[in-house]
PDB file of C-alpha atoms in Angstrom:
ATOM      1  CA  UNK A   1      -4.071   4.777  24.757  1.00  0.00           C
ATOM      2  CA  UNK A   2      -3.968   0.927  26.210  1.00  0.00           C
ATOM      3  CA  UNK A   3      -7.670  -0.076  23.889  1.00  0.00           C
ATOM      4  CA  UNK A   4      -6.904   2.435  20.858  1.00  0.00           C
ATOM      5  CA  UNK A   5      -3.493   1.240  20.655  1.00  0.00           C
ATOM      6  CA  UNK A   6      -5.822  -3.327  20.780  1.00  0.00           C
ATOM      7  CA  UNK A   7      -7.165  -1.319  17.883  1.00  0.00           C
ATOM      8  CA  UNK A   8      -5.237  -0.169  16.032  1.00  0.00           C
ATOM      9  CA  UNK A   9      -2.697  -3.242  15.980  1.00  0.00           C
ATOM     10  CA  UNK A  10      -6.354  -5.393  14.817  1.00  0.00           C
ATOM     11  CA  UNK A  11      -6.830  -2.576  12.330  1.00  0.00           C
ATOM     12  CA  UNK A  12      -3.336  -3.765  10.911  1.00  0.00           C
ATOM     13  CA  UNK A  13      -3.327  -7.253  10.592  1.00  0.00           C
ATOM     14  CA  UNK A  14      -6.667  -6.969   8.559  1.00  0.00           C
ATOM     15  CA  UNK A  15      -5.318  -4.473   6.764  1.00  0.00           C
ATOM     16  CA  UNK A  16      -2.349  -7.200   6.590  1.00  0.00           C
ATOM     17  CA  UNK A  17      -4.932 -10.360   5.927  1.00  0.00           C
ATOM     18  CA  UNK A  18      -6.901  -8.920   3.480  1.00  0.00           C
ATOM     19  CA  UNK A  19      -3.655  -8.120   1.175  1.00  0.00           C
ATOM     20  CA  UNK A  20      -2.550 -11.766   1.435  1.00  0.00           C
ATOM     21  CA  UNK A  21      -6.107 -13.178   0.683  1.00  0.00           C
ATOM     22  CA  UNK A  22      -5.387 -10.888  -2.956  1.00  0.00           C
ATOM     23  CA  UNK A  23      -4.636 -12.246  -5.662  1.00  0.00           C
ATOM     24  CA  UNK A  24      -4.373 -11.716  -9.664  1.00  0.00           C
ATOM     25  CA  UNK A  25      -5.744 -12.658 -12.685  1.00  0.00           C
ATOM     26  CA  UNK A  26      -6.164 -15.724 -13.678  1.00  0.00           C
ATOM     27  CA  UNK A  27      -4.187 -17.079 -11.364  1.00  0.00           C
ATOM     28  CA  UNK A  28      -5.612 -19.991  -8.415  1.00  0.00           C
ATOM     29  CA  UNK A  29      -6.978 -19.329  -5.619  1.00  0.00           C
ATOM     30  CA  UNK A  30      -5.803 -22.708  -2.954  1.00  0.00           C
ATOM     31  CA  UNK A  31      -9.311 -20.360  -0.762  1.00  0.00           C
ATOM     32  CA  UNK A  32     -10.966 -21.565  -3.291  1.00  0.00           C
ATOM     33  CA  UNK A  33     -10.301 -22.998  -6.512  1.00  0.00           C
ATOM     34  CA  UNK A  34     -11.179 -20.880  -8.993  1.00  0.00           C
ATOM     35  CA  UNK A  35      -9.280 -17.986 -10.991  1.00  0.00           C
ATOM     36  CA  UNK A  36     -10.439 -14.551 -10.977  1.00  0.00           C
ATOM     37  CA  UNK A  37     -10.715 -13.691 -15.549  1.00  0.00           C
ATOM     38  CA  UNK A  38     -11.719 -10.125 -14.485  1.00  0.00           C
ATOM     39  CA  UNK A  39     -12.555  -8.374 -11.621  1.00  0.00           C
ATOM     40  CA  UNK A  40     -16.265  -9.589 -11.667  1.00  0.00           C
ATOM     41  CA  UNK A  41     -15.507 -13.060 -13.430  1.00  0.00           C
ATOM     42  CA  UNK A  42     -14.005 -16.551 -12.444  1.00  0.00           C
ATOM     43  CA  UNK A  43     -13.138 -19.740 -13.385  1.00  0.00           C
ATOM     44  CA  UNK A  44     -12.844 -23.522 -11.428  1.00  0.00           C
ATOM     45  CA  UNK A  45      -9.785 -25.435 -11.649  1.00  0.00           C
ATOM     46  CA  UNK A  46      -8.248 -28.207 -13.280  1.00  0.00           C
ATOM     47  CA  UNK A  47      -5.649 -30.069 -11.150  1.00  0.00           C
ATOM     48  CA  UNK A  48      -2.584 -28.984 -12.621  1.00  0.00           C
ATOM     49  CA  UNK A  49      -3.714 -25.466 -10.916  1.00  0.00           C
ATOM     50  CA  UNK A  50      -5.286 -24.348 -14.537  1.00  0.00           C
ATOM     51  CA  UNK A  51      -8.149 -21.941 -15.111  1.00  0.00           C
ATOM     52  CA  UNK A  52     -10.392 -24.331 -17.307  1.00  0.00           C
ATOM     53  CA  UNK A  53     -14.064 -24.236 -18.713  1.00  0.00           C
ATOM     54  CA  UNK A  54     -17.124 -22.010 -18.887  1.00  0.00           C
ATOM     55  CA  UNK A  55     -16.873 -18.285 -17.449  1.00  0.00           C
ATOM     56  CA  UNK A  56     -18.829 -17.225 -14.420  1.00  0.00           C
ATOM     57  CA  UNK A  57     -20.447 -14.384 -13.944  1.00  0.00           C
ATOM     58  CA  UNK A  58     -21.204 -13.085  -9.999  1.00  0.00           C
ATOM     59  CA  UNK A  59     -23.897 -11.366  -9.220  1.00  0.00           C
ATOM     60  CA  UNK A  60     -24.104  -7.506  -9.996  1.00  0.00           C
ATOM     61  CA  UNK A  61     -22.214  -5.156  -7.012  1.00  0.00           C
ATOM     62  CA  UNK A  62     -20.347  -8.305  -6.342  1.00  0.00           C
ATOM     63  CA  UNK A  63     -16.641  -8.502  -7.468  1.00  0.00           C
ATOM     64  CA  UNK A  64     -14.415 -12.206  -7.921  1.00  0.00           C
ATOM     65  CA  UNK A  65     -11.926 -12.197  -4.471  1.00  0.00           C
ATOM     66  CA  UNK A  66      -9.631 -14.780  -3.996  1.00  0.00           C
ATOM     67  CA  UNK A  67     -11.321 -15.581  -0.584  1.00  0.00           C
ATOM     68  CA  UNK A  68     -12.951 -19.160  -0.140  1.00  0.00           C
ATOM     69  CA  UNK A  69     -16.293 -16.438  -0.973  1.00  0.00           C
ATOM     70  CA  UNK A  70     -15.459 -16.234  -4.267  1.00  0.00           C
ATOM     71  CA  UNK A  71     -17.701 -12.620  -4.632  1.00  0.00           C
ATOM     72  CA  UNK A  72     -17.927 -10.440  -2.204  1.00  0.00           C
ATOM     73  CA  UNK A  73     -19.297  -7.073  -2.380  1.00  0.00           C
ATOM     74  CA  UNK A  74     -16.719  -5.463  -0.944  1.00  0.00           C
ATOM     75  CA  UNK A  75     -14.885  -4.220  -3.882  1.00  0.00           C
ATOM     76  CA  UNK A  76     -11.368  -3.340  -1.861  1.00  0.00           C
ATOM     77  CA  UNK A  77     -11.032  -8.120  -2.311  1.00  0.00           C
ATOM     78  CA  UNK A  78     -11.487  -7.456  -5.963  1.00  0.00           C
ATOM     79  CA  UNK A  79      -8.997  -9.916  -7.555  1.00  0.00           C
ATOM     80  CA  UNK A  80      -8.466  -7.940 -10.775  1.00  0.00           C
ATOM     81  CA  UNK A  81      -7.314  -4.301  -8.680  1.00  0.00           C
ATOM     82  CA  UNK A  82      -6.338  -1.527 -11.271  1.00  0.00           C
ATOM     83  CA  UNK A  83      -7.693  -3.001 -13.844  1.00  0.00           C
ATOM     84  CA  UNK A  84     -10.312  -0.706 -15.324  1.00  0.00           C
ATOM     85  CA  UNK A  85      -9.363   2.005 -12.748  1.00  0.00           C
ATOM     86  CA  UNK A  86      -8.523   5.185 -13.025  1.00  0.00           C
ATOM     87  CA  UNK A  87      -4.746   5.709 -11.399  1.00  0.00           C
ATOM     88  CA  UNK A  88      -4.138   7.121  -7.320  1.00  0.00           C
ATOM     89  CA  UNK A  89      -3.393  10.371  -9.476  1.00  0.00           C
ATOM     90  CA  UNK A  90      -6.636   9.982 -11.496  1.00  0.00           C
ATOM     91  CA  UNK A  91      -4.130  10.453 -14.362  1.00  0.00           C
ATOM     92  CA  UNK A  92      -5.731   7.277 -16.597  1.00  0.00           C
ATOM     93  CA  UNK A  93      -7.240   3.344 -16.322  1.00  0.00           C
ATOM     94  CA  UNK A  94      -5.119   1.020 -17.436  1.00  0.00           C
ATOM     95  CA  UNK A  95      -8.379  -0.443 -20.056  1.00  0.00           C
ATOM     96  CA  UNK A  96      -6.228  -3.890 -21.500  1.00  0.00           C
ATOM     97  CA  UNK A  97      -3.328  -4.963 -21.081  1.00  0.00           C
ATOM     98  CA  UNK A  98      -2.031  -2.519 -24.043  1.00  0.00           C
ATOM     99  CA  UNK A  99      -4.586   0.169 -24.721  1.00  0.00           C
ATOM    100  CA  UNK A 100      -5.668   2.692 -21.537  1.00  0.00           C
ATOM    101  CA  UNK A 101      -7.968   5.587 -20.566  1.00  0.00           C
ATOM    102  CA  UNK A 102      -7.620   9.452 -19.884  1.00  0.00           C
ATOM    103  CA  UNK A 103      -8.759   9.830 -16.331  1.00  0.00           C
ATOM    104  CA  UNK A 104      -8.409  14.093 -16.589  1.00  0.00           C
ATOM    105  CA  UNK A 105      -8.664  14.046 -12.627  1.00  0.00           C
ATOM    106  CA  UNK A 106     -11.389  11.871 -12.931  1.00  0.00           C
ATOM    107  CA  UNK A 107     -12.237   8.561 -11.127  1.00  0.00           C
ATOM    108  CA  UNK A 108     -14.165   7.688 -13.960  1.00  0.00           C
ATOM    109  CA  UNK A 109     -12.229   6.905 -16.827  1.00  0.00           C
ATOM    110  CA  UNK A 110     -13.216   9.480 -20.906  1.00  0.00           C
ATOM    111  CA  UNK A 111     -13.747   8.148 -23.902  1.00  0.00           C
ATOM    112  CA  UNK A 112     -10.222   9.710 -24.691  1.00  0.00           C
ATOM    113  CA  UNK A 113      -8.673   6.345 -25.284  1.00  0.00           C
ATOM    114  CA  UNK A 114      -4.734   5.114 -26.226  1.00  0.00           C
ATOM    115  CA  UNK A 115      -2.181   1.878 -27.453  1.00  0.00           C
ATOM    116  CA  UNK A 116       0.487   1.732 -25.964  1.00  0.00           C
ATOM    117  CA  UNK A 117       3.857   0.850 -28.582  1.00  0.00           C
ATOM    118  CA  UNK A 118       5.063  -1.974 -30.144  1.00  0.00           C
ATOM    119  CA  UNK A 119       6.865  -4.439 -26.404  1.00  0.00           C
ATOM    120  CA  UNK A 120       4.824  -2.267 -24.280  1.00  0.00           C
ATOM    121  CA  UNK A 121       2.179  -2.738 -21.167  1.00  0.00           C
ATOM    122  CA  UNK A 122       0.181  -0.581 -20.152  1.00  0.00           C
ATOM    123  CA  UNK A 123       1.283  -0.040 -16.066  1.00  0.00           C
ATOM    124  CA  UNK A 124      -1.352   1.410 -13.607  1.00  0.00           C
ATOM    125  CA  UNK A 125       1.336   1.682 -11.269  1.00  0.00           C
ATOM    126  CA  UNK A 126       4.168   3.590 -14.448  1.00  0.00           C
ATOM    127  CA  UNK A 127       3.088   7.410 -14.085  1.00  0.00           C
ATOM    128  CA  UNK A 128       4.290   6.782 -17.466  1.00  0.00           C
ATOM    129  CA  UNK A 129       0.920   4.746 -18.540  1.00  0.00           C
ATOM    130  CA  UNK A 130       3.304   2.811 -20.358  1.00  0.00           C
ATOM    131  CA  UNK A 131       6.562  -0.117 -19.791  1.00  0.00           C
ATOM    132  CA  UNK A 132       7.879  -2.631 -20.411  1.00  0.00           C
ATOM    133  CA  UNK A 133       8.939  -5.562 -19.087  1.00  0.00           C
ATOM    134  CA  UNK A 134      12.596  -5.231 -19.337  1.00  0.00           C
ATOM    135  CA  UNK A 135      12.579  -2.065 -17.046  1.00  0.00           C
ATOM    136  CA  UNK A 136      10.262  -2.932 -14.569  1.00  0.00           C
ATOM    137  CA  UNK A 137       6.106  -3.195 -16.287  1.00  0.00           C
ATOM    138  CA  UNK A 138       3.635  -5.142 -15.425  1.00  0.00           C
ATOM    139  CA  UNK A 139       0.938  -5.466 -17.467  1.00  0.00           C
ATOM    140  CA  UNK A 140      -2.191  -4.293 -14.823  1.00  0.00           C
ATOM    141  CA  UNK A 141      -4.967  -6.068 -17.085  1.00  0.00           C
ATOM    142  CA  UNK A 142      -4.995  -9.714 -18.806  1.00  0.00           C
ATOM    143  CA  UNK A 143      -2.498 -10.184 -21.655  1.00  0.00           C
ATOM    144  CA  UNK A 144      -4.487  -8.866 -24.565  1.00  0.00           C
ATOM    145  CA  UNK A 145      -6.434 -10.802 -27.556  1.00  0.00           C
ATOM    146  CA  UNK A 146      -3.935 -12.359 -29.303  1.00  0.00           C
ATOM    147  CA  UNK A 147      -0.856 -11.631 -26.613  1.00  0.00           C
ATOM    148  CA  UNK A 148       1.827  -9.622 -26.797  1.00  0.00           C
ATOM    149  CA  UNK A 149       2.799  -7.546 -29.262  1.00  0.00           C
ATOM    150  CA  UNK A 150       6.186  -8.115 -30.328  1.00  0.00           C
ATOM    151  CA  UNK A 151       6.584 -11.379 -28.702  1.00  0.00           C
ATOM    152  CA  UNK A 152       6.687 -13.797 -30.629  1.00  0.00           C
ATOM    153  CA  UNK A 153       6.522 -17.430 -28.933  1.00  0.00           C
ATOM    154  CA  UNK A 154       7.098 -19.706 -30.647  1.00  0.00           C
ATOM    155  CA  UNK A 155      10.806 -18.673 -30.641  1.00  0.00           C
ATOM    156  CA  UNK A 156      11.737 -19.435 -27.542  1.00  0.00           C
ATOM    157  CA  UNK A 157      10.587 -21.589 -24.446  1.00  0.00           C
ATOM    158  CA  UNK A 158       7.718 -21.182 -22.230  1.00  0.00           C
ATOM    159  CA  UNK A 159       9.508 -20.681 -19.539  1.00  0.00           C
ATOM    160  CA  UNK A 160      11.766 -17.423 -20.722  1.00  0.00           C
ATOM    161  CA  UNK A 161       8.184 -16.168 -22.901  1.00  0.00           C
ATOM    162  CA  UNK A 162       6.626 -15.733 -19.218  1.00  0.00           C
ATOM    163  CA  UNK A 163       9.292 -14.484 -18.154  1.00  0.00           C
ATOM    164  CA  UNK A 164       9.529 -11.836 -21.350  1.00  0.00           C
ATOM    165  CA  UNK A 165       6.553 -10.573 -20.435  1.00  0.00           C
ATOM    166  CA  UNK A 166       4.938 -11.773 -16.520  1.00  0.00           C
ATOM    167  CA  UNK A 167       1.617 -11.815 -17.192  1.00  0.00           C
ATOM    168  CA  UNK A 168      -0.113 -14.882 -15.848  1.00  0.00           C
ATOM    169  CA  UNK A 169      -3.083 -16.956 -17.811  1.00  0.00           C
ATOM    170  CA  UNK A 170      -3.632 -17.854 -20.353  1.00  0.00           C
ATOM    171  CA  UNK A 171      -1.345 -17.121 -24.604  1.00  0.00           C
ATOM    172  CA  UNK A 172      -1.574 -18.564 -27.928  1.00  0.00           C
ATOM    173  CA  UNK A 173       1.041 -19.766 -29.159  1.00  0.00           C
ATOM    174  CA  UNK A 174       0.978 -20.069 -32.989  1.00  0.00           C
ATOM    175  CA  UNK A 175      -1.124 -19.548 -36.369  1.00  0.00           C
ATOM    176  CA  UNK A 176      -0.939 -22.199 -37.871  1.00  0.00           C
ATOM    177  CA  UNK A 177      -4.047 -23.589 -38.225  1.00  0.00           C
ATOM    178  CA  UNK A 178      -3.243 -27.975 -37.741  1.00  0.00           C
ATOM    179  CA  UNK A 179      -0.136 -27.318 -35.167  1.00  0.00           C
ATOM    180  CA  UNK A 180       0.182 -23.957 -32.800  1.00  0.00           C
ATOM    181  CA  UNK A 181      -3.262 -22.772 -33.036  1.00  0.00           C
ATOM    182  CA  UNK A 182      -4.365 -26.094 -30.788  1.00  0.00           C
ATOM    183  CA  UNK A 183      -2.168 -24.716 -28.154  1.00  0.00           C
ATOM    184  CA  UNK A 184      -1.478 -22.334 -25.892  1.00  0.00           C
ATOM    185  CA  UNK A 185       1.410 -21.169 -22.856  1.00  0.00           C
ATOM    186  CA  UNK A 186      -0.141 -20.790 -19.755  1.00  0.00           C
ATOM    187  CA  UNK A 187       2.429 -18.858 -17.621  1.00  0.00           C
ATOM    188  CA  UNK A 188       2.198 -18.127 -13.080  1.00  0.00           C
ATOM    189  CA  UNK A 189       4.892 -16.832 -11.096  1.00  0.00           C
ATOM    190  CA  UNK A 190       6.308 -19.494  -8.291  1.00  0.00           C
ATOM    191  CA  UNK A 191       8.626 -17.313  -5.914  1.00  0.00           C
ATOM    192  CA  UNK A 192       8.983 -14.876  -7.977  1.00  0.00           C
ATOM    193  CA  UNK A 193      10.068 -16.368 -10.963  1.00  0.00           C
ATOM    194  CA  UNK A 194       7.981 -16.866 -13.608  1.00  0.00           C
ATOM    195  CA  UNK A 195       7.025 -19.920 -14.852  1.00  0.00           C
ATOM    196  CA  UNK A 196       5.996 -21.271 -18.434  1.00  0.00           C
ATOM    197  CA  UNK A 197       4.417 -25.024 -19.567  1.00  0.00           C
ATOM    198  CA  UNK A 198       2.855 -25.679 -23.260  1.00  0.00           C
ATOM    199  CA  UNK A 199      -0.260 -27.359 -23.785  1.00  0.00           C
ATOM    200  CA  UNK A 200      -2.454 -28.923 -26.392  1.00  0.00           C
ATOM    201  CA  UNK A 201      -6.462 -28.077 -26.401  1.00  0.00           C
ATOM    202  CA  UNK A 202      -8.020 -31.888 -26.220  1.00  0.00           C
ATOM    203  CA  UNK A 203      -9.396 -32.854 -29.771  1.00  0.00           C
ATOM    204  CA  UNK A 204     -10.020 -30.744 -33.046  1.00  0.00           C
ATOM    205  CA  UNK A 205     -10.469 -27.805 -30.997  1.00  0.00           C
ATOM    206  CA  UNK A 206      -8.334 -24.271 -31.373  1.00  0.00           C
ATOM    207  CA  UNK A 207      -7.182 -21.811 -29.021  1.00  0.00           C
ATOM    208  CA  UNK A 208      -9.957 -18.773 -28.404  1.00  0.00           C
ATOM    209  CA  UNK A 209      -7.062 -15.625 -27.372  1.00  0.00           C
ATOM    210  CA  UNK A 210     -10.541 -13.502 -26.626  1.00  0.00           C
ATOM    211  CA  UNK A 211     -12.130 -15.849 -24.396  1.00  0.00           C
ATOM    212  CA  UNK A 212      -9.049 -17.988 -23.107  1.00  0.00           C
ATOM    213  CA  UNK A 213     -10.379 -21.412 -24.212  1.00  0.00           C
ATOM    214  CA  UNK A 214     -10.756 -24.127 -25.757  1.00  0.00           C
ATOM    215  CA  UNK A 215     -13.423 -24.569 -29.017  1.00  0.00           C
ATOM    216  CA  UNK A 216     -13.809 -26.039 -32.298  1.00  0.00           C
ATOM    217  CA  UNK A 217     -14.165 -22.263 -33.266  1.00  0.00           C
ATOM    218  CA  UNK A 218     -11.231 -21.123 -35.573  1.00  0.00           C
ATOM    219  CA  UNK A 219      -9.585 -18.224 -34.001  1.00  0.00           C
ATOM    220  CA  UNK A 220      -9.163 -15.224 -37.257  1.00  0.00           C
ATOM    221  CA  UNK A 221      -5.925 -15.346 -36.306  1.00  0.00           C
ATOM    222  CA  UNK A 222      -5.305 -19.005 -37.516  1.00  0.00           C
ATOM    223  CA  UNK A 223      -7.348 -18.335 -41.015  1.00  0.00           C
ATOM    224  CA  UNK A 224      -5.086 -15.771 -42.997  1.00  0.00           C
ATOM    225  CA  UNK A 225      -4.588 -17.462 -46.072  1.00  0.00           C
ATOM    226  CA  UNK A 226      -7.617 -20.572 -44.941  1.00  0.00           C
ATOM    227  CA  UNK A 227      -9.777 -20.315 -48.326  1.00  0.00           C
ATOM    228  CA  UNK A 228     -12.877 -23.387 -46.706  1.00  0.00           C
ATOM    229  CA  UNK A 229     -12.426 -25.471 -43.420  1.00  0.00           C
ATOM    230  CA  UNK A 230     -14.206 -28.801 -42.874  1.00  0.00           C
ATOM    231  CA  UNK A 231     -14.596 -30.181 -39.859  1.00  0.00           C
ATOM    232  CA  UNK A 232     -15.339 -34.041 -40.248  1.00  0.00           C
ATOM    233  CA  UNK A 233     -15.775 -37.040 -37.642  1.00  0.00           C
TER     234      UNK A 233
END
């Protein structure tokens, strides 16, 4: 009996430890100095604890974790828990910050997909699938390609924006080709408080909301009304 109690105690401690080393998408890990940007991909972090540079993929069958060993074959250790996975009731899976697929009682998402309404996000823990941050819902997947629908970051401070969307990562700031299209907001949470900062892309680069990186290509959101564009040295 004593041996059984010892093993049960070790199992509880191990379970707590495993939960403790999980992280969220786009959040830098103190153990590996990388941030998982999906279940199987990651970026290295800068001195400012910002994911930056090229996106690297884990080997086939491995998942990105917050451990010192970045990739692990144990699916239970993956950082982006819930994104693309059917929920506990096998009713739906979030496929992006604002889209979902029905699971229909299976552990695999079906081809029946849907979109959340304006100002709503797909929440893996919400039985109604979509909810608002005002009612406590948080997007299960990383932010959508063009930020959160219905929330204009240029009308508020970066910290106010991050507190509104309650998602970790980098988000487009605006669509002005010469100014805000070259900027992005980085959101992270510290001691349960959401914090945001506004950053400039280096040189003549733009923030790409799909790759979440700065690059020379002009993002589609910033091309409205632009007939031609040229870059010079």
